[in-house]
Structures are given as C-alpha cells and as structure tokens.
Coordinates of C-alpha atoms in Angstrom, one line a residue:
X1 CA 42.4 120.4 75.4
X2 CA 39.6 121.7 73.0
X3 CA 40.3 125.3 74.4
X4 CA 38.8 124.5 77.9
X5 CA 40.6 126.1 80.5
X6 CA 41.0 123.8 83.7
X7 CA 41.8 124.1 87.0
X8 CA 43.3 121.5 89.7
X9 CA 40.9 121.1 92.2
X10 CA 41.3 120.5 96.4
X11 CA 40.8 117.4 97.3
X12 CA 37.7 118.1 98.9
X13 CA 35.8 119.1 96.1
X14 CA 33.1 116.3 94.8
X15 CA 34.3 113.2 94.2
X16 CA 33.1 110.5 91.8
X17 CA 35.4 107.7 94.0
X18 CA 39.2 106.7 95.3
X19 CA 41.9 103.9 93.8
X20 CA 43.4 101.9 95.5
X21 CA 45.8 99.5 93.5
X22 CA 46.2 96.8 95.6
X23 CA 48.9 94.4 97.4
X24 CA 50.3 91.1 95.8
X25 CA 53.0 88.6 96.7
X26 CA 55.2 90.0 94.3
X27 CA 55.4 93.3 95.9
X28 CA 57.1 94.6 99.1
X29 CA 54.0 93.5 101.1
X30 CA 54.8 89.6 100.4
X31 CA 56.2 89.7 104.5
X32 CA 53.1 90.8 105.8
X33 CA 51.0 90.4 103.2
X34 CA 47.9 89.0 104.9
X35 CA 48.0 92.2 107.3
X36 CA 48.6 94.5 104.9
X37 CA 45.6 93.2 102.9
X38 CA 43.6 93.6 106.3
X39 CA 44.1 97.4 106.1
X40 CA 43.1 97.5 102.4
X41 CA 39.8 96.3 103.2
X42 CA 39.4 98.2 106.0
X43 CA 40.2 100.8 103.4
X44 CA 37.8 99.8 100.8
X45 CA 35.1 99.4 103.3
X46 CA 35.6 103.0 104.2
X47 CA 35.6 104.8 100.9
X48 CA 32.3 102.1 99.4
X49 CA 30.6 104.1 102.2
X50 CA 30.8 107.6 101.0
X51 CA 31.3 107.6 97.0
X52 CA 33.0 104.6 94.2
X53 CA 36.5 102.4 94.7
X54 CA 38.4 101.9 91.7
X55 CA 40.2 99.0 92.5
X56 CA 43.1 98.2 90.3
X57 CA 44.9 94.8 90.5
X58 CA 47.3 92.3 89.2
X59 CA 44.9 89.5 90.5
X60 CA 41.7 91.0 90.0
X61 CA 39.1 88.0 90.5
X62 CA 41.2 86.9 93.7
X63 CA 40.5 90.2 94.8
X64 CA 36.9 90.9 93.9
X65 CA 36.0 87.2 95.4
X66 CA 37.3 88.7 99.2
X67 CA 35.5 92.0 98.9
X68 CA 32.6 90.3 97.7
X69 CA 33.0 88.2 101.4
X70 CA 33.7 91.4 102.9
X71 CA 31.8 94.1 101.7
X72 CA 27.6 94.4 101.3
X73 CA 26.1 93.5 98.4
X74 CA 24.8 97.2 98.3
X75 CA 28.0 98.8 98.8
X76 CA 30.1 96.3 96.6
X77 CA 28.0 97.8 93.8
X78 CA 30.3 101.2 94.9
X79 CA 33.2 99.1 93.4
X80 CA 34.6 99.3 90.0
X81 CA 37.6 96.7 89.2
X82 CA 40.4 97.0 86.6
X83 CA 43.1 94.7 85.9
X84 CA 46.8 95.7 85.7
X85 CA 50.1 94.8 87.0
X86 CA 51.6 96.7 89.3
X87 CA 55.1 97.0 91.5
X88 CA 53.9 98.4 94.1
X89 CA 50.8 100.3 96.1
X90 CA 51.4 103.9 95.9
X91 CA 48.4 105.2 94.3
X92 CA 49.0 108.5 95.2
X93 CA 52.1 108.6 93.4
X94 CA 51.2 106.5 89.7
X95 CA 48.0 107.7 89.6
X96 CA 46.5 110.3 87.1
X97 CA 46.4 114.0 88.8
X98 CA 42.7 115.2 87.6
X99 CA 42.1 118.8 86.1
X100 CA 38.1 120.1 86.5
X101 CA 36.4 122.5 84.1
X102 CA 37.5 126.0 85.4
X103 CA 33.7 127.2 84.8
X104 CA 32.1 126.7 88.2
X105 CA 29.2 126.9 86.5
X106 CA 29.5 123.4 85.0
X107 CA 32.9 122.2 86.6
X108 CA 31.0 118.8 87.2
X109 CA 29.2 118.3 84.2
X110 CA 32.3 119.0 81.4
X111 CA 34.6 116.9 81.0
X112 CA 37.9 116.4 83.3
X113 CA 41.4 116.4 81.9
X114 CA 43.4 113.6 82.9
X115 CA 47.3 114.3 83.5
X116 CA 49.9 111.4 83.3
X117 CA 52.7 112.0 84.8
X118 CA 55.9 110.0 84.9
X119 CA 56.5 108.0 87.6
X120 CA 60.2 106.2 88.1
X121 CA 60.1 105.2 91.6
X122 CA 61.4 108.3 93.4
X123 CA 64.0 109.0 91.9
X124 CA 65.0 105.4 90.6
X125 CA 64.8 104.0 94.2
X126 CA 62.3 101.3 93.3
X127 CA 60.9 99.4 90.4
X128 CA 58.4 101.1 88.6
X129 CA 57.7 100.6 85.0
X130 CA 54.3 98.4 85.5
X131 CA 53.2 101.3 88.1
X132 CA 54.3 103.8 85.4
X133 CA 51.9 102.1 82.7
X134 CA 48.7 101.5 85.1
X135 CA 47.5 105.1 83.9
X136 CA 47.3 104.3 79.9
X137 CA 45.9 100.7 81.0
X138 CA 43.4 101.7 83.3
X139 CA 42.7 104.6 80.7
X140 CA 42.1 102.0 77.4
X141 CA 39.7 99.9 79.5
X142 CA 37.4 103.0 79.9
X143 CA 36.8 103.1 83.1
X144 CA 37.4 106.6 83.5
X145 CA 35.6 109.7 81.7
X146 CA 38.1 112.5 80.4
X147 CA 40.6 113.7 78.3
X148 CA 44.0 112.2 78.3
X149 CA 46.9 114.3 78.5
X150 CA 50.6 113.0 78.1
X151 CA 53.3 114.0 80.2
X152 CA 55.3 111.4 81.1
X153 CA 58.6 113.4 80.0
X154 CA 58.0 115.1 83.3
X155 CA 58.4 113.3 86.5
X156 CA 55.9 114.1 89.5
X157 CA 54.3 112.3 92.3
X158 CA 51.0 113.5 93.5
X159 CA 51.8 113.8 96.6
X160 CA 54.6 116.3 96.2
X161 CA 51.5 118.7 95.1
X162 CA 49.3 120.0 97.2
X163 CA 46.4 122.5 96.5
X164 CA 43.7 125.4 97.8
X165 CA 41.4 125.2 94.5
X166 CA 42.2 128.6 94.3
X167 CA 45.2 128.7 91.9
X168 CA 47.8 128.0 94.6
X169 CA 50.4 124.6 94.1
X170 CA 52.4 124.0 97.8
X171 CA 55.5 121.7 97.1
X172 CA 58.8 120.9 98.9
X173 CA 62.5 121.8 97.5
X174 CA 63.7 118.9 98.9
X175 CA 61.8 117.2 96.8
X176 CA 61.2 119.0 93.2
X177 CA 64.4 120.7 93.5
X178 CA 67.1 118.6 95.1
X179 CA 66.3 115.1 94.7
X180 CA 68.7 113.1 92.1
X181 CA 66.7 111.8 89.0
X182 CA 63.9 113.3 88.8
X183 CA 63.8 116.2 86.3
X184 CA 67.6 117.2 86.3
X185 CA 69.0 119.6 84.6
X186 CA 65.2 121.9 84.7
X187 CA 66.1 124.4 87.4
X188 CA 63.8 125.7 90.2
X189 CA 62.5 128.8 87.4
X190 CA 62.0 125.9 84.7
X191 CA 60.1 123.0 87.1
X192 CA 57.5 126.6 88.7
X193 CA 56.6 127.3 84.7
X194 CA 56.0 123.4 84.3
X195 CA 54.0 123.3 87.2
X196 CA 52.0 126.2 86.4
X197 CA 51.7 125.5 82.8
X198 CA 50.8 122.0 83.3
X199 CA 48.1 122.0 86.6
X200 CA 46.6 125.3 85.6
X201 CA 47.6 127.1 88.5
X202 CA 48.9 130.9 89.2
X203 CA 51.8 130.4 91.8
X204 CA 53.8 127.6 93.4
X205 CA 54.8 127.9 97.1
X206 CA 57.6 126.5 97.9
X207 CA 58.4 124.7 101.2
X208 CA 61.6 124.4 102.4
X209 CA 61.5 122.6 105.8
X210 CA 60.2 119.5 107.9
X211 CA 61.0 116.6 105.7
X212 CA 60.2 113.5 108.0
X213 CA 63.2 111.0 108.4
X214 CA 62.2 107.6 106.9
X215 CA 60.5 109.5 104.0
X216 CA 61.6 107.9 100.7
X217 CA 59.7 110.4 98.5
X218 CA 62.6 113.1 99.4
X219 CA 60.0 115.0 101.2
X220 CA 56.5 115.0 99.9
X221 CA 54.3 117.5 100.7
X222 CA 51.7 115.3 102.0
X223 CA 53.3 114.0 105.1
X224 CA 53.3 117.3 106.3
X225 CA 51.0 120.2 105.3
X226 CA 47.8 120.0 103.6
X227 CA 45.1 122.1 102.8
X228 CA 41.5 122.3 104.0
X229 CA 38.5 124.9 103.2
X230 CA 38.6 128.3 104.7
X231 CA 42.5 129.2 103.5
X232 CA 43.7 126.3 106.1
X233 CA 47.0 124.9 106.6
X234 CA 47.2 121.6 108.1
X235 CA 51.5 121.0 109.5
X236 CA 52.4 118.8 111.7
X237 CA 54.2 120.4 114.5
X238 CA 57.2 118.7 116.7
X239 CA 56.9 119.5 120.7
X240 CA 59.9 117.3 121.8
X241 CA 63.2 119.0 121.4
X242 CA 64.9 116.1 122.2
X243 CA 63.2 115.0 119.0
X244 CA 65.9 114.8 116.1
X245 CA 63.5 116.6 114.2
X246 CA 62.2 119.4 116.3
X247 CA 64.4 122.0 114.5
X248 CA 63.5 121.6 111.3
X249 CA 59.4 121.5 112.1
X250 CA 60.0 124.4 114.1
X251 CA 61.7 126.0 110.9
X252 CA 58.4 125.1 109.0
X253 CA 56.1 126.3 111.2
X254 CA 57.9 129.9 111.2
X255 CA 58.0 130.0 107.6
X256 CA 54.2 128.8 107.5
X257 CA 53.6 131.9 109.8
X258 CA 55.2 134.3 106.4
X259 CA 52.9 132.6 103.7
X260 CA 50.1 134.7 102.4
X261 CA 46.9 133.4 100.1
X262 CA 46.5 134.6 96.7
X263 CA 44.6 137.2 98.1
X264 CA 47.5 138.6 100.6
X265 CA 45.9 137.7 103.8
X266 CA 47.3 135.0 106.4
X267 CA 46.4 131.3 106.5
X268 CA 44.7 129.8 109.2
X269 CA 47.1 127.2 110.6
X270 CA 46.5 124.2 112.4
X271 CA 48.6 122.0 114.2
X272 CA 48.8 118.3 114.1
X273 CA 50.6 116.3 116.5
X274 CA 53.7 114.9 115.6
X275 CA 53.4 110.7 116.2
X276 CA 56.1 108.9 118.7
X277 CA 58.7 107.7 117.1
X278 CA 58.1 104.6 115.1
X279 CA 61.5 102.3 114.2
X280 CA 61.1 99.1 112.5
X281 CA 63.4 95.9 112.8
X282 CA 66.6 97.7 111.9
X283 CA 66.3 100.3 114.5
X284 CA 65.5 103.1 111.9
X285 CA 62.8 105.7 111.8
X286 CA 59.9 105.1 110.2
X287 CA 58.0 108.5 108.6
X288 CA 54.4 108.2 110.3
X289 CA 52.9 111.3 110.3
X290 CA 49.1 112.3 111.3
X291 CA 49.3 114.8 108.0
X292 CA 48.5 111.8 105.6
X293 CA 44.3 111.4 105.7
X294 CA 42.4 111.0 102.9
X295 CA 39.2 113.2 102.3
X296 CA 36.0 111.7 100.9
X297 CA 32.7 112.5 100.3
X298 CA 31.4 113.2 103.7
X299 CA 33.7 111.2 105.4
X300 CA 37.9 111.4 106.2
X301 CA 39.9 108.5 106.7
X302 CA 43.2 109.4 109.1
X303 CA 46.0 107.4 110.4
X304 CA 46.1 106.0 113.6
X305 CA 49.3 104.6 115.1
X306 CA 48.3 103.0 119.0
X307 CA 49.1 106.1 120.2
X308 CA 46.0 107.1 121.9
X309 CA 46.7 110.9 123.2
X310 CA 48.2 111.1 119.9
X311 CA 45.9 109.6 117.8
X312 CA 42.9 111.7 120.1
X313 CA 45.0 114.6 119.0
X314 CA 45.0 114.3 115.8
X315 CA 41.2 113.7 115.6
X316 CA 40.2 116.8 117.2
X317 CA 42.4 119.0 115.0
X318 CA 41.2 117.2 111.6
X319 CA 37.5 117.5 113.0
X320 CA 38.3 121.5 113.5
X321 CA 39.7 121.7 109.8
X322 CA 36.7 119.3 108.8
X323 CA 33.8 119.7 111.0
X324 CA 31.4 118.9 108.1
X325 CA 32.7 115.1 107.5
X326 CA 32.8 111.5 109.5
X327 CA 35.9 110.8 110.9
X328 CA 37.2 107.2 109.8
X329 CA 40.7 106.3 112.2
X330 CA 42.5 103.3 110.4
X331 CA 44.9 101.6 111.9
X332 CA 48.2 102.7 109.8
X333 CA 51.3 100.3 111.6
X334 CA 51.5 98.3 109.0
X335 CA 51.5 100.9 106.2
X336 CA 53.9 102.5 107.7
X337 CA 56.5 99.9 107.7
X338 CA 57.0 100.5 103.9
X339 CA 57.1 104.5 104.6
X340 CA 53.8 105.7 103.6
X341 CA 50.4 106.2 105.4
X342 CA 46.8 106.0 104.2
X343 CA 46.9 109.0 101.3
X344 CA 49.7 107.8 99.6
X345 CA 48.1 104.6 99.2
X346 CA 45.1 106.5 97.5
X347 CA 44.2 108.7 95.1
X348 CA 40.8 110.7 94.3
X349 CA 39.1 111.7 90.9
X350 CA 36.7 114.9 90.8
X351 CA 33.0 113.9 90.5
X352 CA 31.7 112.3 87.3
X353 CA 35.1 110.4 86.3
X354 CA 34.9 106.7 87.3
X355 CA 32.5 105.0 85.7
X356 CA 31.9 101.4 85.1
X357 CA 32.2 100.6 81.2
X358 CA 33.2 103.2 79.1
X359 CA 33.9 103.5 75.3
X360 CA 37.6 103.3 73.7
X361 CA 39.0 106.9 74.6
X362 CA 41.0 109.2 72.3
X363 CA 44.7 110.2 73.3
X364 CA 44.9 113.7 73.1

C-alpha cells in the first residue's frame, strides 16, 4: 500500500484495544447463554482496564445497556461499539490480522494495514458468511484507522499464525496443509510464498506436532505454542503417558528443541502445563489448553480451568515469559465447551487503530 513496507507485529507490541464480538441467542451459546455472557464481561472488564474494547454485536444497545451496569463510567469510556451480525464468537479467527509500519522509527504514528482474510468456518464446519463480512462492516463504519487490504480469496484464521516481530510466521501442517477446504489445490511451496508475501514476513516455520483432540480449527497454533519477548517459546508440554496425547507433545517438544531464530541461535522454551482432561456431556475431549492467553497492555488474561496446581502452574510459567505485565486468570469452563479458550475469543490491533468515529475509508 502506497509503497510502505510493513511488518506483522507480536502481540505484545502496543496496543490501541481488543474485540470481542459478542454472544447471542442465535449462536452456539443460546444453551448457556447467560454463563457464557458472564465470562464476556469478565472479559471486557479486564481489557477496559489496560487499553480500548471494540465490541462488535448483533444487539448492540442490549449490550451496551449491561456493560454500562457493569463497567465504571470511567472505564466504559475504554469502550467502542459496532453493530454487525455475527454466527458466532471467534474473534480471533474473522477478525482483521493488523500490519504496522516496518519503520521503527514511526511504526505507531503511520498508518496500519488492515488484512482481511477469508473466513469459511474451518474448513466449512460451521456457518460463517455474517462472521466472514464483520471485517468490511466494521471497516465502513470507521471505527478503525488503516488501509484496507482484500484477501478474502485466501483462507486463514489468526490463530493458525503466530509471530516473533522479527520476520518469523510459526504455523501447523495439520492445519494450513492438510485440512479439507481451506486453500486446496495451493501446495505447502505455494501457501509459505502467500504467507510471506501477504504478512510481510521472511520465513514460516512449520509445526508438525501436538494438535489437541477436541480442536476444531485442525490444529491452530495458538493452543499450543506462542511467542513472548526475548526469542521465547511458550508449548504446552504433556507429563502423563497414559495421556492419549503424550506422544505427540512429546514429538513437539523435540522438534521445538531443533528450531533456531532468524539469527541461528536457540529459543528459550517454556513449558506450560498440560490441563486435566476436560469431556463434555458426550464423553469427548474438550481442547483446553493453558497456551490460549491473551496479552494486553500491561496486563495478560489466561485461562483457568478449577484446576488449581494446574492453573498455579500455568501462572508461574506465563509470569516468567511475562514478568513485566498483571496477570488476569478467567475462568474458561464454559469457553471451552464450544472448543476454544480466551484468545480465540479475541483479537488485538497495534496502537493507534481503534478509534471512535472515523471518516468513510478507501478500499485499497
């Protein structure tokens, strides 16, 4: 766009705020609805502490009337609404992916690039076409300062991409590479140029182990490694082998040990705890994992699952990758009844990008 080069920044980086798109009768949630609505305010309370909430919803006065009840009237100011109708909750995975200025020098006072992806319910699973527009809609009523760019002939989730800032993209195979219907017939050569073309980035590491059973993104990166500052790897790591799944996390972690950073030298790995099993009514697995926390401004929101040596695990480990922020444990039992945990019910936008009224954007 206009000859800027970008770059696709960690998640850590400055932050202007967080979406959340939020739960209605006429999604999945409608059988625990009023629980599930719990945790999004304990969500929104959260993130209105550290930086802005973007809240996108179908019902969007219902829902501004109970954070109004809920929230301070200093912190509701933190709150920026947008209406749009929605199939689901999965931020993470509808959302736009945000490109910063590559010029450190003014990476936060330029002008982001917003990417739009296309987003077909993993792989057809699910409904998705009003999730698949909520990127052009929230992008017309200008609440959001970039550029727009199209690619919605691509599909890609969020969080099947993972990244170090430093020109390095971490994805599965199981999940780019041999899932049905998602980019078929590209091959593995064709989705890395895509990826590196499209995100700004130098190399794509590939991850070929430790997709969790229950997961029905065909293995997203972000139940199970993630990045922090210093060259860190986050994984979560499976002591039990009587665990079904020991096997495989023990195959990641030894193939973790063989990656390198851009610069040659090995990563700092940390291990998280992998959670108790969790089955719901139907006796099957459920895909709760300790990996999926969201980073703010200051603060970092993790899963917690009533687990306490578990969920005290997990703390300490995330407060060694992230000693400078406030840890924030949310309950997570009822996210994870529809598969996902806190970050895939989220997604963040680099500083300056949420704002509350904006002009008509061009689409670049």
């Amino acid at each position: 766009m206009n000859g800027r080069n970008y770059m696709f920044p960690a998640e850590w980086y400055p932050q202007s705020g967080v979406q959340l798109t939020w739960p209605h009768a006429d999604t999945d949630w409608k059988e625990c609805l009023h629980a599930i609505t719990a945790t999004f305010v304990e969500m929104a309370k959260a993130i209105v502490r550290y930086e802005k909430l973007l809240v996108v919803a179908q019902h969007v006065d219902d829902v501004e009337a109970l954070l109004r009840r809920e929230i301070s009237a200093e912190l509701f100011k933190n709150i920026v609404f947008c209406r749009a109708e929605n199939n689901d909750t999965w931020a993470r995975d509808h959302a736009f992916i945000t490109l910063v200025p590559a010029d450190h020098a003014s990476v936060y006072q330029a002008q982001s690039c917003l990417l739009d992806f296309c987003f077909n319910g993993w792989g057809g699973k699910f409904a998705a076409h009003l999730d698949n527009a909520i990127n052009r809609n929230v992008y017309y009523q200008g609440v959001l300062k970039g550029g727009y760019e199209n690619h919605t002939d691509f599909v890609l989730e969020g969080g099947a991409v993972e990244t170090d800032g430093k020109g390095t993209v971490f994805t599965t195979s199981s999940c780019l590479l041999k899932a049905p219907n998602r980019n078929q017939p590209l091959d593995k050569r064709r989705i890395e140029a895509k990826l590196k073309a499209v995100l700004r980035v130098q190399r794509v590491v590939w991850i070929d182990h430790g997709r969790l059973i229950g997961d029905d993104t065909d293995g997203h990166i972000d139940t199970i490694v993630r990045t922090s500052p210093g060259d860190t790897l986050l994984y979560v790591g499976c002591d039990n082998p009587k665990d079904e799944q020991y096997t495989d996390f023990q195959a990641l972690e030894e193939q973790l040990r063989t990656f390198r950073t851009i610069e040659g030298k090995p990563y700092r790995l940390l291990r998280l705890p992998m959670p108790d099993a969790i089955y719901d009514d139907d006796k099957q697995r459920l895909p709760a994992t300790y990996a999926n926390f969201v980073i703010l401004n200051g603060g970092l929101i993790y899963p917690t699952y009533r687990q306490p040596d578990n969920d005290r695990r997990a703390a300490e480990v995330l407060q060694q990758a992230f000693p400078d922020r406030q840890l924030v444990p949310i309950d997570a039992c009822t996210v994870i009844k529809q598969h996902g945990s806190l970050h895939c019910l989220t997604m963040q936008y680099p500083q300056n990008v949420i704002q509350e009224i904006g002009c008509m954007p061009d689409i670049f």
